[in-house]
């Protein structure tokens, strides 16, 4: 009887899934919204259709990701934008960019913007220089995002030692039950 209960308990134990997570993000890119779709193991969602919706689910547009899983969408109205993509096999990506950020991208005034004063020795860049700097930063951030997502999924030493400890614990429980059975007989 005890063996059957122990066997059922082991069969019903929760085990970690060997799946990967969806990596998705959107951010401002000059006067456009740039996004990224992929998986935490480093595979990117290439040639995937992304549906852009506004408030109430009204469709604002569609874009296709490139071979690196990136897409660019130029907003036409300062409303909350939701980016939805079906990556197949049950993987769904849904990212939202608030209306305030979209308004900033479009250069539209937001009603409640804080007043920021700049010091006299502050460096200012023209629009072309700002776009060049933004492009360089985006290009440098892409591999870092992928590495961070892949690192989250790696099995580290702590996970391996925890698994070994779990196995030793189960063997210890089995030996304890066997010893109790032997003493009872």
XYZ file of N, CA and C in Angstrom:
555
model
N 0.820 -1.196 0.000
C 0.000 0.000 0.000
C 0.866 1.263 0.000
N 1.885 1.246 0.851
C 2.756 2.409 0.940
C 3.513 2.604 -0.368
N 3.908 1.507 -0.992
C 4.600 1.609 -2.275
C 3.718 2.269 -3.330
N 2.457 1.889 -3.329
C 1.535 2.463 -4.317
C 1.363 3.953 -4.087
N 1.235 4.357 -2.827
C 1.082 5.784 -2.506
C 2.353 6.539 -2.875
N 3.510 5.970 -2.540
C 4.774 6.623 -2.880
C 4.948 6.739 -4.393
N 4.606 5.674 -5.099
C 4.697 5.698 -6.558
C 3.776 6.757 -7.156
N 2.542 6.836 -6.682
C 1.598 7.852 -7.178
C 2.078 9.267 -6.850
N 2.642 9.436 -5.651
C 3.145 10.758 -5.276
C 4.290 11.184 -6.183
N 5.176 10.248 -6.501
C 6.285 10.576 -7.392
C 5.805 10.853 -8.812
N 4.794 10.114 -9.261
C 4.263 10.346 -10.613
C 3.552 11.686 -10.730
N 2.957 12.137 -9.637
C 2.203 13.399 -9.659
C 3.057 14.606 -9.310
N 4.322 14.387 -8.974
C 5.198 15.499 -8.594
C 5.355 16.460 -9.769
N 5.354 17.722 -9.453
C 5.519 18.745 -10.485
C 6.970 18.763 -10.950
N 7.150 18.650 -12.240
C 8.481 18.694 -12.817
C 8.606 19.943 -13.675
N 9.800 20.493 -13.810
C 9.948 21.692 -14.631
C 9.692 21.384 -16.104
N 9.057 22.324 -16.755
C 8.791 22.163 -18.188
C 10.059 22.481 -18.973
N 10.286 21.733 -20.020
C 11.453 21.976 -20.859
C 11.030 22.820 -22.055
N 10.512 23.994 -21.779
C 10.030 24.880 -22.830
C 10.826 26.173 -22.788
N 10.592 27.012 -23.732
C 11.221 28.316 -23.746
C 10.138 29.381 -23.684
N 10.531 30.547 -23.256
C 9.591 31.645 -23.081
C 9.666 32.575 -24.283
N 8.603 33.335 -24.466
C 8.567 34.325 -25.533
C 9.241 35.596 -25.024
N 10.137 36.137 -25.834
C 10.788 37.408 -25.537
C 10.194 38.440 -26.481
N 9.602 39.479 -25.931
C 8.977 40.500 -26.757
C 9.147 41.856 -26.092
N 9.368 42.855 -26.897
C 9.509 44.202 -26.370
C 9.314 45.238 -27.447
N 8.844 46.408 -27.033
C 8.707 47.547 -27.942
C 9.328 48.757 -27.268
N 9.885 49.637 -28.090
C 10.510 50.838 -27.566
C 10.534 51.904 -28.642
N 10.708 53.135 -28.209
C 10.731 54.273 -29.124
C 11.998 54.232 -29.967
N 11.834 54.584 -31.241
C 12.951 54.605 -32.172
C 12.752 55.798 -33.094
N 13.154 56.971 -32.630
C 12.924 58.176 -33.425
C 11.442 58.488 -33.474
N 10.883 58.546 -34.697
C 9.453 58.813 -34.835
C 8.666 57.519 -35.055
N 9.268 56.375 -34.774
C 8.633 55.072 -34.961
C 8.711 54.259 -33.679
N 8.032 53.119 -33.713
C 8.096 52.158 -32.620
C 8.824 50.934 -33.157
N 9.894 50.558 -32.489
C 10.636 49.369 -32.895
C 10.335 48.263 -31.901
N 10.168 47.058 -32.416
C 9.855 45.931 -31.554
C 10.719 44.735 -31.865
N 10.703 43.779 -30.949
C 11.516 42.582 -31.077
C 10.678 41.395 -30.611
N 10.724 40.307 -31.378
C 10.005 39.080 -31.028
C 10.948 37.897 -31.156
N 10.888 37.001 -30.198
C 11.709 35.806 -30.266
C 11.469 34.926 -29.062
N 12.391 34.010 -28.849
C 12.302 33.071 -27.747
C 13.519 33.218 -26.860
N 13.387 32.792 -25.614
C 14.466 32.968 -24.648
C 15.695 32.133 -24.965
N 15.572 31.143 -25.827
C 16.741 30.347 -26.174
C 17.576 31.002 -27.276
N 17.191 32.183 -27.720
C 17.949 32.918 -28.715
C 17.359 32.870 -30.111
N 16.410 31.956 -30.373
C 15.759 31.906 -31.682
C 14.839 33.113 -31.823
N 14.921 33.778 -32.948
C 14.093 34.957 -33.169
C 12.934 34.600 -34.099
N 11.829 35.324 -33.956
C 10.628 35.072 -34.755
C 10.745 35.837 -36.069
N 11.271 35.183 -37.090
C 11.434 35.855 -38.378
C 10.187 35.669 -39.226
N 9.900 36.674 -40.046
C 8.760 36.668 -40.968
C 7.444 36.371 -40.259
N 7.245 36.973 -39.099
C 6.024 36.795 -38.318
C 5.184 38.055 -38.419
N 3.889 37.880 -38.630
C 2.996 39.028 -38.727
C 2.640 39.533 -37.335
N 2.725 40.846 -37.156
C 2.384 41.503 -35.898
C 1.185 42.399 -36.173
N 0.110 42.191 -35.420
C -1.104 42.997 -35.570
C -1.062 44.089 -34.508
N -1.255 45.340 -34.934
C -1.228 46.485 -34.034
C -2.672 46.932 -33.819
N -3.095 46.969 -32.543
C -4.461 47.390 -32.235
C -4.430 48.571 -31.281
N -5.513 49.302 -31.295
C -5.679 50.446 -30.415
C -6.710 50.138 -29.345
N -7.250 51.179 -28.716
C -8.265 50.972 -27.681
C -9.499 50.288 -28.273
N -10.066 49.383 -27.507
C -11.256 48.675 -27.965
C -10.958 47.606 -29.002
N -9.692 47.331 -29.272
C -9.332 46.285 -30.222
C -9.390 46.701 -31.679
N -9.530 48.001 -31.956
C -9.559 48.445 -33.353
C -8.173 48.267 -33.964
N -8.136 47.678 -35.138
C -6.858 47.422 -35.793
C -6.288 48.712 -36.362
N -5.026 48.982 -36.018
C -4.336 50.173 -36.502
C -3.391 49.851 -37.648
N -2.952 48.608 -37.741
C -2.046 48.230 -38.814
C -1.434 46.869 -38.575
N -0.594 46.455 -39.544
C 0.111 45.173 -39.465
C 1.527 45.376 -39.980
N 2.455 44.656 -39.371
C 3.844 44.675 -39.828
C 4.378 43.246 -39.789
N 5.482 43.014 -40.495
C 6.132 41.710 -40.541
C 7.537 41.855 -39.953
N 7.944 40.896 -39.121
C 9.289 40.947 -38.551
C 10.323 40.576 -39.608
N 11.529 41.097 -39.425
C 12.617 40.752 -40.345
C 13.277 39.446 -39.892
N 14.395 39.105 -40.491
C 15.058 37.835 -40.178
C 15.628 37.801 -38.761
N 15.817 38.970 -38.148
C 16.319 39.032 -36.774
C 15.204 39.174 -35.750
N 13.944 39.099 -36.183
C 12.818 39.204 -35.276
C 12.438 40.634 -34.914
N 12.955 41.616 -35.650
C 12.650 43.017 -35.361
C 11.607 43.553 -36.332
N 10.840 44.528 -35.860
C 9.878 45.203 -36.721
C 9.844 46.677 -36.357
N 9.398 47.486 -37.321
C 9.264 48.920 -37.104
C 7.860 49.324 -37.515
N 7.181 50.066 -36.644
C 5.828 50.547 -36.914
C 5.794 52.041 -36.648
N 5.239 52.798 -37.571
C 5.105 54.245 -37.401
C 3.671 54.555 -36.970
N 3.491 55.076 -35.764
C 2.143 55.345 -35.272
C 1.497 56.514 -36.009
N 0.176 56.445 -36.138
C -0.576 57.521 -36.790
C -1.489 58.250 -35.822
N -1.709 57.687 -34.638
C -2.537 58.348 -33.630
C -1.939 58.107 -32.253
N -2.097 59.079 -31.373
C -1.504 59.026 -30.038
C -2.425 58.289 -29.069
N -2.619 57.002 -29.304
C -3.428 56.156 -28.430
C -2.575 54.984 -27.970
N -3.063 54.252 -27.001
C -2.357 53.068 -26.536
C -2.278 52.047 -27.666
N -1.080 51.554 -27.930
C -0.865 50.578 -28.994
C -0.573 49.208 -28.364
N -1.268 48.178 -28.848
C -1.024 46.811 -28.406
C -0.536 46.016 -29.600
N 0.600 45.351 -29.444
C 1.213 44.560 -30.504
C 0.977 43.088 -30.182
N 0.352 42.369 -31.112
C -0.030 40.980 -30.909
C 0.573 40.125 -32.016
N 1.213 39.005 -31.636
C 1.781 38.088 -32.626
C 1.580 36.659 -32.161
N 1.162 35.807 -33.087
C 1.030 34.376 -32.823
C 2.290 33.708 -33.373
N 3.135 33.197 -32.474
C 4.406 32.607 -32.867
C 4.302 31.109 -33.104
N 3.107 30.567 -33.039
C 2.905 29.148 -33.288
C 3.159 28.308 -32.053
N 2.656 27.080 -32.063
C 2.827 26.105 -30.973
C 2.364 26.667 -29.633
N 1.334 27.514 -29.664
C 0.793 28.061 -28.432
C 1.537 29.259 -27.881
N 2.547 29.736 -28.576
C 3.309 30.900 -28.123
C 2.652 32.168 -28.654
N 2.227 33.026 -27.736
C 1.564 34.272 -28.081
C 2.362 35.422 -27.461
N 2.600 36.453 -28.253
C 3.273 37.652 -27.742
C 2.277 38.801 -27.781
N 2.163 39.511 -26.668
C 1.292 40.680 -26.599
C 2.000 41.739 -25.769
N 2.310 42.865 -26.398
C 3.034 43.940 -25.748
C 2.227 45.220 -25.914
N 2.196 46.047 -24.878
C 1.432 47.288 -24.937
C 2.360 48.471 -24.710
N 2.171 49.507 -25.520
C 2.885 50.765 -25.325
C 1.834 51.813 -24.958
N 1.982 52.455 -23.789
C 0.985 53.424 -23.338
C 0.878 54.638 -24.269
N -0.263 55.269 -24.213
C -0.544 56.423 -25.071
C 0.455 57.553 -24.840
N 0.934 57.720 -23.600
C 1.884 58.801 -23.305
C 3.185 58.616 -24.086
N 3.665 57.369 -24.155
C 4.899 57.104 -24.893
C 4.691 57.282 -26.392
N 3.531 56.877 -26.888
C 3.231 57.062 -28.308
C 3.149 58.550 -28.629
N 2.546 59.334 -27.732
C 2.454 60.779 -27.942
C 3.844 61.409 -27.980
N 4.755 60.935 -27.133
C 6.128 61.442 -27.154
C 6.814 61.126 -28.475
N 6.579 59.928 -28.999
C 7.172 59.530 -30.270
C 6.679 60.426 -31.398
N 5.386 60.716 -31.364
C 4.783 61.517 -32.432
C 5.056 63.009 -32.265
N 5.583 63.399 -31.115
C 5.855 64.806 -30.879
C 4.618 65.589 -30.495
N 3.597 64.900 -30.033
C 2.354 65.541 -29.613
C 2.476 65.883 -28.140
N 1.949 67.035 -27.763
C 2.003 67.453 -26.368
C 1.083 66.589 -25.523
N 1.584 66.197 -24.362
C 0.777 65.465 -23.400
C 0.293 66.475 -22.374
N -0.927 66.333 -21.921
C -1.545 67.315 -21.036
C -0.772 67.490 -19.733
N -0.251 66.422 -19.157
C 0.409 66.501 -17.868
C 1.903 66.200 -17.994
N 2.637 67.062 -18.650
C 4.075 66.868 -18.763
C 4.779 67.682 -17.682
N 5.711 67.073 -16.962
C 6.433 67.822 -15.949
C 7.383 68.834 -16.595
N 7.587 69.946 -15.924
C 8.486 70.975 -16.416
C 9.903 70.608 -15.999
N 10.790 70.490 -16.966
C 12.178 70.128 -16.701
C 13.055 71.294 -17.138
N 13.897 71.734 -16.237
C 14.818 72.809 -16.579
C 16.182 72.205 -16.865
N 16.865 72.735 -17.865
C 18.185 72.224 -18.204
C 19.237 73.191 -17.700
N 20.342 72.680 -17.200
C 21.410 73.562 -16.727
C 22.050 74.320 -17.890
N 22.739 75.400 -17.561
C 23.344 76.255 -18.588
C 24.442 75.530 -19.361
N 25.107 74.569 -18.750
C 26.207 73.876 -19.420
C 25.761 72.558 -20.071
N 24.475 72.364 -20.249
C 23.960 71.124 -20.843
C 24.291 71.077 -22.334
N 24.585 69.869 -22.820
C 24.886 69.667 -24.234
C 23.577 69.384 -24.950
N 23.381 70.032 -26.088
C 22.161 69.763 -26.852
C 22.569 69.223 -28.223
N 21.751 68.312 -28.732
C 21.991 67.696 -30.023
C 20.851 68.040 -30.961
N 21.181 68.181 -32.245
C 20.111 68.409 -33.205
C 19.429 67.075 -33.499
N 18.341 67.112 -34.262
C 17.532 65.915 -34.511
C 18.329 64.821 -35.213
N 19.190 65.190 -36.159
C 19.981 64.191 -36.887
C 20.962 63.489 -35.952
N 21.607 64.243 -35.072
C 22.535 63.654 -34.122
C 21.815 62.734 -33.137
N 20.627 63.145 -32.693
C 19.848 62.313 -31.778
C 19.473 60.993 -32.432
N 19.090 61.037 -33.709
C 18.726 59.802 -34.413
C 19.946 58.900 -34.584
N 21.112 59.476 -34.873
C 22.325 58.680 -35.014
C 22.688 58.005 -33.692
N 22.603 58.750 -32.601
C 22.912 58.193 -31.278
C 21.919 57.093 -30.928
N 20.630 57.322 -31.186
C 19.609 56.318 -30.893
C 19.845 55.048 -31.689
N 20.243 55.170 -32.960
C 20.498 54.000 -33.793
C 21.683 53.202 -33.253
N 22.744 53.882 -32.870
C 23.927 53.199 -32.337
C 23.572 52.470 -31.038
N 22.834 53.121 -30.167
C 22.451 52.494 -28.902
C 21.570 51.274 -29.151
N 20.603 51.382 -30.063
C 19.734 50.241 -30.388
C 20.540 49.072 -30.922
N 21.461 49.360 -31.827
C 22.275 48.292 -32.410
C 23.141 47.605 -31.357
N 23.617 48.357 -30.386
C 24.449 47.779 -29.331
C 23.609 47.022 -28.308
N 22.347 47.392 -28.140
C 21.486 46.753 -27.146
C 20.908 45.426 -27.628
N 20.756 45.234 -28.919
C 20.138 44.007 -29.444
C 20.833 42.741 -28.962
N 22.152 42.603 -29.136
C 22.782 41.363 -28.660
C 22.718 41.217 -27.144
N 22.734 42.325 -26.421
C 22.657 42.248 -24.966
C 21.308 41.704 -24.525
N 20.223 42.134 -25.175
C 18.897 41.617 -24.844
C 18.828 40.112 -25.064
N 19.382 39.655 -26.167
C 19.368 38.214 -26.467
C 20.172 37.439 -25.440
N 21.344 37.951 -25.074
C 22.182 37.265 -24.099
C 21.507 37.195 -22.737
N 20.845 38.268 -22.334
C 20.156 38.283 -21.045
C 19.021 37.266 -21.054
N 18.248 37.213 -22.126
C 17.139 36.252 -22.209
C 17.660 34.824 -22.207
N 18.749 34.555 -22.905
C 19.315 33.206 -22.936
C 19.893 32.846 -21.567
N 20.488 33.812 -20.884
C 21.068 33.555 -19.567
C 19.996 33.166 -18.553
N 18.813 33.769 -18.663
C 17.721 33.451 -17.738
C 17.304 31.991 -17.836
N 17.481 31.400 -18.996
C 17.046 30.033 -19.218
C 18.122 28.993 -18.942
N 19.344 29.409 -18.712
C 20.423 28.460 -18.494
C 20.290 27.788 -17.145
N 20.721 26.527 -17.087
C 20.785 25.823 -15.812
C 22.114 26.173 -15.168
N 22.053 26.776 -14.001
C 23.278 27.149 -13.320
C 23.624 26.112 -12.253
N 24.721 26.303 -11.576
C 25.207 25.356 -10.580
C 24.193 25.166 -9.463
N 23.530 26.224 -9.051
C 22.554 26.125 -7.975
C 21.395 25.211 -8.375
N 20.937 25.283 -9.594
C 19.856 24.433 -10.072
C 20.302 22.977 -10.116
N 21.511 22.735 -10.591
C 22.030 21.370 -10.674
C 22.196 20.771 -9.281
N 22.792 21.518 -8.352
C 22.967 21.021 -6.988
C 21.620 20.799 -6.309
N 20.650 21.649 -6.583
C 19.306 21.460 -6.033
C 18.679 20.171 -6.535
N 18.855 19.849 -7.816
C 18.330 18.611 -8.373
C 18.987 17.397 -7.754
N 20.295 17.467 -7.560
C 21.011 16.348 -6.923
C 20.526 16.173 -5.478
N 20.335 17.281 -4.779
C 19.814 17.211 -3.408
C 18.414 16.611 -3.361
N 17.594 16.939 -4.326
C 16.238 16.387 -4.416
C 16.312 14.873 -4.591
N 17.208 14.401 -5.447
C 17.362 12.960 -5.681
C 17.841 12.261 -4.405
N 18.852 12.818 -3.723
C 19.330 12.226 -2.477
C 18.220 12.199 -1.426
N 17.413 13.246 -1.383
C 16.299 13.279 -0.440
C 15.294 12.182 -0.698
N 14.992 11.919 -1.950
C 14.061 10.842 -2.283
C 14.638 9.484 -1.909
N 15.937 9.276 -2.183
C 16.563 8.018 -1.779
C 16.562 7.876 -0.255
N 16.823 8.955 0.452
C 16.795 8.917 1.919
C 15.414 8.566 2.435
N 14.390 9.124 1.840
C 13.021 8.796 2.228
C 12.725 7.328 1.969
N 13.177 6.827 0.822
C 12.981 5.406 0.508
C 13.690 4.507 1.501
N 14.944 4.826 1.862
C 15.674 4.019 2.836
C 15.019 4.089 4.216
N 14.513 5.264 4.581
C 13.826 5.417 5.870
C 12.588 4.528 5.917
N 11.786 4.553 4.862
C 10.575 3.728 4.826
C 10.930 2.243 4.839
N 11.986 1.847 4.134
C 12.423 0.451 4.141
C 12.894 0.021 5.514
N 13.602 0.900 6.219
C 14.088 0.575 7.561
C 12.926 0.469 8.543
N 11.949 1.313 8.432
C 10.774 1.220 9.321
C 10.013 -0.065 9.077
N 9.897 -0.436 7.818
C 9.193 -1.670 7.467
C 9.949 -2.869 8.036
N 11.287 -2.816 7.943
C 12.106 -3.931 8.431
C 12.010 -4.041 9.954
N 11.975 -2.907 10.677
C 11.853 -2.923 12.139
C 10.464 -3.388 12.568
N 9.448 -3.080 11.802
C 8.081 -3.462 12.155
C 7.869 -4.953 11.971
N 8.635 -5.596 11.118
C 8.450 -7.028 10.854
C 9.095 -7.932 11.857
